[in-house]
């Protein structure tokens, strides 16, 4: 009887675990196998080719550029979404009459699809678009850029659009964390003569670590898996200047190089795992020590 009760939780988990294994773990393992093959659309047979696909990835300039762009996008969006998210959360946690309205305004873009965002921003970011016209109107015409056609800045432009869209979601998580912090800590700090900055660094940030941990993981994994923003805004252009791992995988499958595309997907999985797990362990330890 006791054994049956102890197994009750497993009975509830097994159906979900079976579905997860069937639709995620099994395809991932099959994909890992095919990443070491010459699987192509124009071939009837599939042969094991060892590390050839990975050698191709690290010897092709376009593929290396896609990896570089993916890392740049991830770093910029992680910093932008989290720094701005904390700033907005702190500001909108104050006793402002319009704070609920402002919270809704900042959060609203995160529920829109990337297609809608692209329809909004593509004409705005053209050379003759609203952004450049606004700079010219306020006397800052020197800041005008070819935002989506300049290879040097296009990946940063896409990252900025992603930050604009999703920062409200990070703000909401930080707001939840801020509202769980007791006001007594701040009152005690004020009595001890601590200013706003000291209260923020010594009280707010340490107690906000669980929310920071969640947001760092979400933004990092989302940044490394970027696809929709690049595909819709530029399609990887101009040329290959904004290609990322996701768009290269799509192109590889479209060209029939299924083994190569699967290898790139496997490499992306390894990168996400090798970066996110150590970061998660580090942040968890920081939570405990704080």
mmCIF file of C-alpha atoms in Angstrom:
data_model
loop_
_atom_site.group_PDB
_atom_site.id
_atom_site.type_symbol
_atom_site.label_atom_id
_atom_site.label_comp_id
_atom_site.label_asym_id
_atom_site.label_seq_id
_atom_site.Cartn_x
_atom_site.Cartn_y
_atom_site.Cartn_z
ATOM 1 C CA UNK A 1 0.000 0.000 0.000
ATOM 2 C CA UNK A 2 2.800 2.386 0.946
ATOM 3 C CA UNK A 3 4.676 1.492 -2.242
ATOM 4 C CA UNK A 4 1.572 2.255 -4.333
ATOM 5 C CA UNK A 5 1.277 5.678 -2.679
ATOM 6 C CA UNK A 6 4.961 6.426 -3.240
ATOM 7 C CA UNK A 7 4.549 5.592 -6.954
ATOM 8 C CA UNK A 8 1.465 7.773 -7.357
ATOM 9 C CA UNK A 9 3.464 10.816 -8.434
ATOM 10 C CA UNK A 10 5.269 8.791 -11.093
ATOM 11 C CA UNK A 11 1.964 7.615 -12.525
ATOM 12 C CA UNK A 12 1.067 11.265 -13.139
ATOM 13 C CA UNK A 13 4.447 12.094 -14.690
ATOM 14 C CA UNK A 14 4.801 9.104 -17.017
ATOM 15 C CA UNK A 15 2.209 10.159 -19.643
ATOM 16 C CA UNK A 16 3.835 13.584 -20.020
ATOM 17 C CA UNK A 17 7.298 11.999 -20.015
ATOM 18 C CA UNK A 18 6.227 9.567 -22.745
ATOM 19 C CA UNK A 19 4.890 12.377 -24.962
ATOM 20 C CA UNK A 20 8.036 14.475 -24.333
ATOM 21 C CA UNK A 21 10.288 11.535 -25.187
ATOM 22 C CA UNK A 22 8.295 10.667 -28.314
ATOM 23 C CA UNK A 23 8.153 14.180 -29.779
ATOM 24 C CA UNK A 24 11.437 15.677 -28.489
ATOM 25 C CA UNK A 25 14.009 13.215 -27.168
ATOM 26 C CA UNK A 26 13.578 10.608 -29.943
ATOM 27 C CA UNK A 27 13.682 13.165 -32.835
ATOM 28 C CA UNK A 28 16.729 14.794 -31.202
ATOM 29 C CA UNK A 29 18.566 11.467 -31.100
ATOM 30 C CA UNK A 30 17.607 10.690 -34.708
ATOM 31 C CA UNK A 31 18.801 14.172 -35.711
ATOM 32 C CA UNK A 32 22.100 13.577 -33.917
ATOM 33 C CA UNK A 33 22.621 10.449 -36.030
ATOM 34 C CA UNK A 34 21.760 12.167 -39.319
ATOM 35 C CA UNK A 35 24.171 15.025 -38.548
ATOM 36 C CA UNK A 36 26.986 12.516 -39.129
ATOM 37 C CA UNK A 37 25.659 11.405 -42.525
ATOM 38 C CA UNK A 38 25.626 12.688 -46.125
ATOM 39 C CA UNK A 39 21.811 12.799 -46.151
ATOM 40 C CA UNK A 40 20.736 14.771 -49.225
ATOM 41 C CA UNK A 41 17.618 15.220 -51.323
ATOM 42 C CA UNK A 42 19.363 14.128 -54.525
ATOM 43 C CA UNK A 43 20.621 10.802 -53.101
ATOM 44 C CA UNK A 44 18.766 7.553 -52.628
ATOM 45 C CA UNK A 45 21.179 6.226 -50.007
ATOM 46 C CA UNK A 46 22.425 7.654 -46.719
ATOM 47 C CA UNK A 47 26.033 7.012 -45.714
ATOM 48 C CA UNK A 48 27.915 7.783 -42.527
ATOM 49 C CA UNK A 49 30.475 10.541 -43.233
ATOM 50 C CA UNK A 50 31.863 11.191 -39.755
ATOM 51 C CA UNK A 51 32.793 14.810 -39.018
ATOM 52 C CA UNK A 52 32.569 16.032 -42.636
ATOM 53 C CA UNK A 53 29.461 18.161 -42.025
ATOM 54 C CA UNK A 54 31.061 19.868 -39.030
ATOM 55 C CA UNK A 55 34.303 20.454 -40.959
ATOM 56 C CA UNK A 56 32.208 22.152 -43.649
ATOM 57 C CA UNK A 57 30.580 24.387 -41.035
ATOM 58 C CA UNK A 58 33.919 25.550 -39.629
ATOM 59 C CA UNK A 59 35.528 26.071 -43.036
ATOM 60 C CA UNK A 60 32.726 27.976 -44.793
ATOM 61 C CA UNK A 61 32.880 31.774 -44.282
ATOM 62 C CA UNK A 62 29.100 32.203 -44.569
ATOM 63 C CA UNK A 63 28.438 29.550 -41.942
ATOM 64 C CA UNK A 64 31.031 31.059 -39.588
ATOM 65 C CA UNK A 65 29.455 34.489 -40.123
ATOM 66 C CA UNK A 66 26.073 33.020 -39.193
ATOM 67 C CA UNK A 67 27.522 31.689 -35.940
ATOM 68 C CA UNK A 68 29.168 35.044 -35.200
ATOM 69 C CA UNK A 69 25.909 36.915 -35.879
ATOM 70 C CA UNK A 70 23.991 34.519 -33.637
ATOM 71 C CA UNK A 71 26.395 35.149 -30.741
ATOM 72 C CA UNK A 72 26.311 38.936 -31.317
ATOM 73 C CA UNK A 73 22.516 38.923 -31.388
ATOM 74 C CA UNK A 74 22.376 36.839 -28.188
ATOM 75 C CA UNK A 75 24.784 39.093 -26.261
ATOM 76 C CA UNK A 76 23.133 42.350 -27.361
ATOM 77 C CA UNK A 77 19.585 41.158 -26.659
ATOM 78 C CA UNK A 78 20.469 39.591 -23.295
ATOM 79 C CA UNK A 79 22.037 42.856 -22.123
ATOM 80 C CA UNK A 80 19.379 45.095 -23.650
ATOM 81 C CA UNK A 81 16.322 43.166 -22.486
ATOM 82 C CA UNK A 82 17.579 42.691 -18.946
ATOM 83 C CA UNK A 83 19.062 46.129 -18.287
ATOM 84 C CA UNK A 84 16.053 47.933 -19.764
ATOM 85 C CA UNK A 85 13.686 45.410 -18.169
ATOM 86 C CA UNK A 86 15.052 46.120 -14.682
ATOM 87 C CA UNK A 87 15.017 49.877 -15.313
ATOM 88 C CA UNK A 88 11.385 49.809 -16.473
ATOM 89 C CA UNK A 89 10.350 47.537 -13.598
ATOM 90 C CA UNK A 90 11.925 49.816 -10.993
ATOM 91 C CA UNK A 91 10.353 52.912 -12.575
ATOM 92 C CA UNK A 92 6.904 51.369 -12.895
ATOM 93 C CA UNK A 93 7.035 49.937 -9.384
ATOM 94 C CA UNK A 94 6.887 53.481 -8.015
ATOM 95 C CA UNK A 95 3.676 55.197 -7.026
ATOM 96 C CA UNK A 96 2.808 56.670 -10.397
ATOM 97 C CA UNK A 97 -0.817 57.396 -11.224
ATOM 98 C CA UNK A 98 -0.365 56.031 -14.745
ATOM 99 C CA UNK A 99 1.797 53.024 -13.829
ATOM 100 C CA UNK A 100 -0.828 50.404 -14.745
ATOM 101 C CA UNK A 101 -1.415 52.084 -18.096
ATOM 102 C CA UNK A 102 2.341 52.321 -18.761
ATOM 103 C CA UNK A 103 2.836 48.678 -17.786
ATOM 104 C CA UNK A 104 0.238 47.658 -20.354
ATOM 105 C CA UNK A 105 1.840 49.869 -23.015
ATOM 106 C CA UNK A 106 5.314 48.409 -22.520
ATOM 107 C CA UNK A 107 4.049 44.827 -22.269
ATOM 108 C CA UNK A 108 1.749 44.972 -25.320
ATOM 109 C CA UNK A 109 4.443 44.482 -28.043
ATOM 110 C CA UNK A 110 5.494 41.147 -26.534
ATOM 111 C CA UNK A 111 2.128 39.595 -27.412
ATOM 112 C CA UNK A 112 2.340 40.633 -31.069
ATOM 113 C CA UNK A 113 3.672 38.283 -33.739
ATOM 114 C CA UNK A 114 7.016 38.933 -35.425
ATOM 115 C CA UNK A 115 5.146 39.375 -38.722
ATOM 116 C CA UNK A 116 3.205 42.319 -37.295
ATOM 117 C CA UNK A 117 6.395 43.821 -35.870
ATOM 118 C CA UNK A 118 8.120 43.530 -39.251
ATOM 119 C CA UNK A 119 5.223 45.255 -41.026
ATOM 120 C CA UNK A 120 5.599 48.109 -38.565
ATOM 121 C CA UNK A 121 9.392 48.433 -38.597
ATOM 122 C CA UNK A 122 10.397 47.612 -42.178
ATOM 123 C CA UNK A 123 9.124 50.898 -43.669
ATOM 124 C CA UNK A 124 10.258 52.835 -40.584
ATOM 125 C CA UNK A 125 13.852 51.605 -40.942
ATOM 126 C CA UNK A 126 14.281 52.306 -44.647
ATOM 127 C CA UNK A 127 16.722 55.033 -45.677
ATOM 128 C CA UNK A 128 13.790 57.403 -46.299
ATOM 129 C CA UNK A 129 11.766 56.003 -43.409
ATOM 130 C CA UNK A 130 10.374 57.527 -40.252
ATOM 131 C CA UNK A 131 13.440 56.876 -38.062
ATOM 132 C CA UNK A 132 15.837 58.776 -40.330
ATOM 133 C CA UNK A 133 13.306 61.539 -40.893
ATOM 134 C CA UNK A 134 12.916 61.934 -37.142
ATOM 135 C CA UNK A 135 16.690 62.336 -36.732
ATOM 136 C CA UNK A 136 16.749 64.934 -39.495
ATOM 137 C CA UNK A 137 13.802 66.811 -37.958
ATOM 138 C CA UNK A 138 15.591 67.219 -34.614
ATOM 139 C CA UNK A 139 18.898 68.193 -36.203
ATOM 140 C CA UNK A 140 20.620 64.817 -35.817
ATOM 141 C CA UNK A 141 20.704 63.875 -39.481
ATOM 142 C CA UNK A 142 24.238 62.507 -39.031
ATOM 143 C CA UNK A 143 22.693 59.594 -37.104
ATOM 144 C CA UNK A 144 20.661 58.506 -40.121
ATOM 145 C CA UNK A 145 21.635 55.052 -41.307
ATOM 146 C CA UNK A 146 20.705 52.385 -43.829
ATOM 147 C CA UNK A 147 19.422 50.320 -40.917
ATOM 148 C CA UNK A 148 18.428 47.173 -42.804
ATOM 149 C CA UNK A 149 20.831 47.355 -45.755
ATOM 150 C CA UNK A 150 24.170 48.260 -44.132
ATOM 151 C CA UNK A 151 26.060 44.993 -43.461
ATOM 152 C CA UNK A 152 27.942 46.569 -40.546
ATOM 153 C CA UNK A 153 24.861 47.396 -38.460
ATOM 154 C CA UNK A 154 22.008 45.224 -39.728
ATOM 155 C CA UNK A 155 22.339 42.532 -37.020
ATOM 156 C CA UNK A 156 22.326 45.262 -34.339
ATOM 157 C CA UNK A 157 19.204 46.775 -35.899
ATOM 158 C CA UNK A 158 17.413 43.421 -35.746
ATOM 159 C CA UNK A 159 18.559 43.023 -32.124
ATOM 160 C CA UNK A 160 17.157 46.470 -31.282
ATOM 161 C CA UNK A 161 13.785 45.541 -32.788
ATOM 162 C CA UNK A 162 13.772 42.314 -30.751
ATOM 163 C CA UNK A 163 14.594 44.252 -27.574
ATOM 164 C CA UNK A 164 11.765 46.703 -28.271
ATOM 165 C CA UNK A 165 9.307 43.874 -28.746
ATOM 166 C CA UNK A 166 10.221 41.676 -25.782
ATOM 167 C CA UNK A 167 11.546 44.007 -23.074
ATOM 168 C CA UNK A 168 8.030 44.348 -21.646
ATOM 169 C CA UNK A 169 7.928 40.611 -20.948
ATOM 170 C CA UNK A 170 11.180 40.814 -18.980
ATOM 171 C CA UNK A 171 9.819 43.895 -17.215
ATOM 172 C CA UNK A 172 6.776 41.913 -16.041
ATOM 173 C CA UNK A 173 8.971 39.200 -14.496
ATOM 174 C CA UNK A 174 11.118 41.800 -12.741
ATOM 175 C CA UNK A 175 8.006 43.587 -11.488
ATOM 176 C CA UNK A 176 6.787 40.345 -9.919
ATOM 177 C CA UNK A 177 10.176 39.975 -8.226
ATOM 178 C CA UNK A 178 10.177 43.568 -6.962
ATOM 179 C CA UNK A 179 6.701 43.266 -5.491
ATOM 180 C CA UNK A 180 7.796 40.228 -3.463
ATOM 181 C CA UNK A 181 10.480 42.286 -1.669
ATOM 182 C CA UNK A 182 9.305 43.546 1.715
ATOM 183 C CA UNK A 183 9.273 47.334 2.139
ATOM 184 C CA UNK A 184 10.742 46.869 5.603
ATOM 185 C CA UNK A 185 14.182 46.316 4.068
ATOM 186 C CA UNK A 186 14.069 49.722 2.388
ATOM 187 C CA UNK A 187 12.752 51.408 5.520
ATOM 188 C CA UNK A 188 15.633 49.951 7.551
ATOM 189 C CA UNK A 189 18.122 51.056 4.881
ATOM 190 C CA UNK A 190 16.711 54.598 4.936
ATOM 191 C CA UNK A 191 17.073 54.729 8.715
ATOM 192 C CA UNK A 192 20.714 53.630 8.330
ATOM 193 C CA UNK A 193 21.278 56.500 5.893
ATOM 194 C CA UNK A 194 21.499 54.467 2.682
ATOM 195 C CA UNK A 195 20.667 56.332 -0.514
ATOM 196 C CA UNK A 196 18.668 55.118 -3.497
ATOM 197 C CA UNK A 197 21.707 53.602 -5.262
ATOM 198 C CA UNK A 198 22.931 51.716 -2.194
ATOM 199 C CA UNK A 199 19.425 50.401 -1.559
ATOM 200 C CA UNK A 200 19.259 49.224 -5.164
ATOM 201 C CA UNK A 201 22.654 47.471 -5.161
ATOM 202 C CA UNK A 202 22.457 46.019 -1.626
ATOM 203 C CA UNK A 203 18.758 45.152 -1.393
ATOM 204 C CA UNK A 204 17.000 45.153 -4.753
ATOM 205 C CA UNK A 205 19.566 43.324 -6.897
ATOM 206 C CA UNK A 206 20.393 40.524 -4.408
ATOM 207 C CA UNK A 207 16.718 39.831 -3.696
ATOM 208 C CA UNK A 208 15.918 40.041 -7.402
ATOM 209 C CA UNK A 209 18.384 37.265 -8.304
ATOM 210 C CA UNK A 210 15.685 34.593 -8.879
ATOM 211 C CA UNK A 211 13.967 36.854 -11.436
ATOM 212 C CA UNK A 212 17.330 37.782 -12.973
ATOM 213 C CA UNK A 213 18.169 34.090 -13.265
ATOM 214 C CA UNK A 214 14.895 33.345 -15.065
ATOM 215 C CA UNK A 215 15.246 36.280 -17.447
ATOM 216 C CA UNK A 216 18.892 35.577 -18.243
ATOM 217 C CA UNK A 217 18.074 32.006 -19.203
ATOM 218 C CA UNK A 218 15.036 32.979 -21.277
ATOM 219 C CA UNK A 219 16.809 35.765 -23.160
ATOM 220 C CA UNK A 220 20.013 33.779 -23.684
ATOM 221 C CA UNK A 221 18.280 30.697 -25.093
ATOM 222 C CA UNK A 222 15.925 32.878 -27.152
ATOM 223 C CA UNK A 223 18.873 34.884 -28.507
ATOM 224 C CA UNK A 224 20.858 31.821 -29.532
ATOM 225 C CA UNK A 225 17.791 30.300 -31.213
ATOM 226 C CA UNK A 226 16.943 33.488 -33.131
ATOM 227 C CA UNK A 227 15.225 32.913 -36.468
ATOM 228 C CA UNK A 228 11.900 34.705 -36.953
ATOM 229 C CA UNK A 229 13.179 38.272 -36.540
ATOM 230 C CA UNK A 230 15.984 37.796 -39.071
ATOM 231 C CA UNK A 231 13.888 35.810 -41.545
ATOM 232 C CA UNK A 232 11.033 38.311 -41.606
ATOM 233 C CA UNK A 233 12.992 41.578 -41.475
ATOM 234 C CA UNK A 234 15.924 40.829 -43.815
ATOM 235 C CA UNK A 235 15.816 37.172 -44.854
ATOM 236 C CA UNK A 236 19.509 37.012 -43.919
ATOM 237 C CA UNK A 237 20.486 39.941 -46.140
ATOM 238 C CA UNK A 238 21.867 42.138 -47.448
ATOM 239 C CA UNK A 239 23.802 39.328 -49.053
ATOM 240 C CA UNK A 240 24.598 37.086 -46.103
ATOM 241 C CA UNK A 241 25.307 39.922 -43.655
ATOM 242 C CA UNK A 242 22.532 39.026 -41.192
ATOM 243 C CA UNK A 243 22.490 35.260 -41.580
ATOM 244 C CA UNK A 244 22.136 33.377 -38.290
ATOM 245 C CA UNK A 245 22.195 29.685 -37.473
ATOM 246 C CA UNK A 246 18.408 29.403 -37.810
ATOM 247 C CA UNK A 247 18.297 30.884 -41.327
ATOM 248 C CA UNK A 248 21.263 28.778 -42.444
ATOM 249 C CA UNK A 249 19.490 25.630 -41.240
ATOM 250 C CA UNK A 250 16.391 26.633 -43.221
ATOM 251 C CA UNK A 251 18.493 27.323 -46.310
ATOM 252 C CA UNK A 252 20.343 23.998 -45.973
ATOM 253 C CA UNK A 253 17.079 22.065 -45.796
ATOM 254 C CA UNK A 254 15.669 24.102 -48.679
ATOM 255 C CA UNK A 255 18.703 23.217 -50.821
ATOM 256 C CA UNK A 256 18.344 19.544 -49.920
ATOM 257 C CA UNK A 257 21.488 19.402 -47.731
ATOM 258 C CA UNK A 258 19.611 17.737 -44.913
ATOM 259 C CA UNK A 259 22.675 16.214 -43.236
ATOM 260 C CA UNK A 260 24.438 19.581 -43.125
ATOM 261 C CA UNK A 261 21.315 21.329 -41.811
ATOM 262 C CA UNK A 262 20.908 18.704 -39.105
ATOM 263 C CA UNK A 263 24.584 19.085 -38.154
ATOM 264 C CA UNK A 264 24.108 22.835 -37.766
ATOM 265 C CA UNK A 265 21.073 22.182 -35.563
ATOM 266 C CA UNK A 266 23.122 19.763 -33.438
ATOM 267 C CA UNK A 267 25.885 22.349 -33.104
ATOM 268 C CA UNK A 268 23.354 24.983 -32.011
ATOM 269 C CA UNK A 269 21.980 22.565 -29.409
ATOM 270 C CA UNK A 270 25.496 22.015 -28.033
ATOM 271 C CA UNK A 271 26.203 25.764 -27.907
ATOM 272 C CA UNK A 272 22.949 26.462 -26.055
ATOM 273 C CA UNK A 273 23.636 23.613 -23.616
ATOM 274 C CA UNK A 274 27.280 24.522 -22.965
ATOM 275 C CA UNK A 275 26.426 28.160 -22.278
ATOM 276 C CA UNK A 276 23.095 27.902 -20.475
ATOM 277 C CA UNK A 277 23.812 25.055 -18.014
ATOM 278 C CA UNK A 278 27.005 26.591 -16.482
ATOM 279 C CA UNK A 279 25.235 29.950 -16.303
ATOM 280 C CA UNK A 280 22.239 28.346 -14.572
ATOM 281 C CA UNK A 281 24.501 26.606 -12.026
ATOM 282 C CA UNK A 282 26.406 29.847 -11.357
ATOM 283 C CA UNK A 283 23.226 31.873 -10.890
ATOM 284 C CA UNK A 284 21.689 29.240 -8.611
ATOM 285 C CA UNK A 285 24.789 29.354 -6.417
ATOM 286 C CA UNK A 286 24.588 33.147 -6.299
ATOM 287 C CA UNK A 287 20.981 32.878 -5.147
ATOM 288 C CA UNK A 288 21.983 30.589 -2.293
ATOM 289 C CA UNK A 289 24.959 32.678 -1.169
ATOM 290 C CA UNK A 290 22.943 35.878 -1.283
#
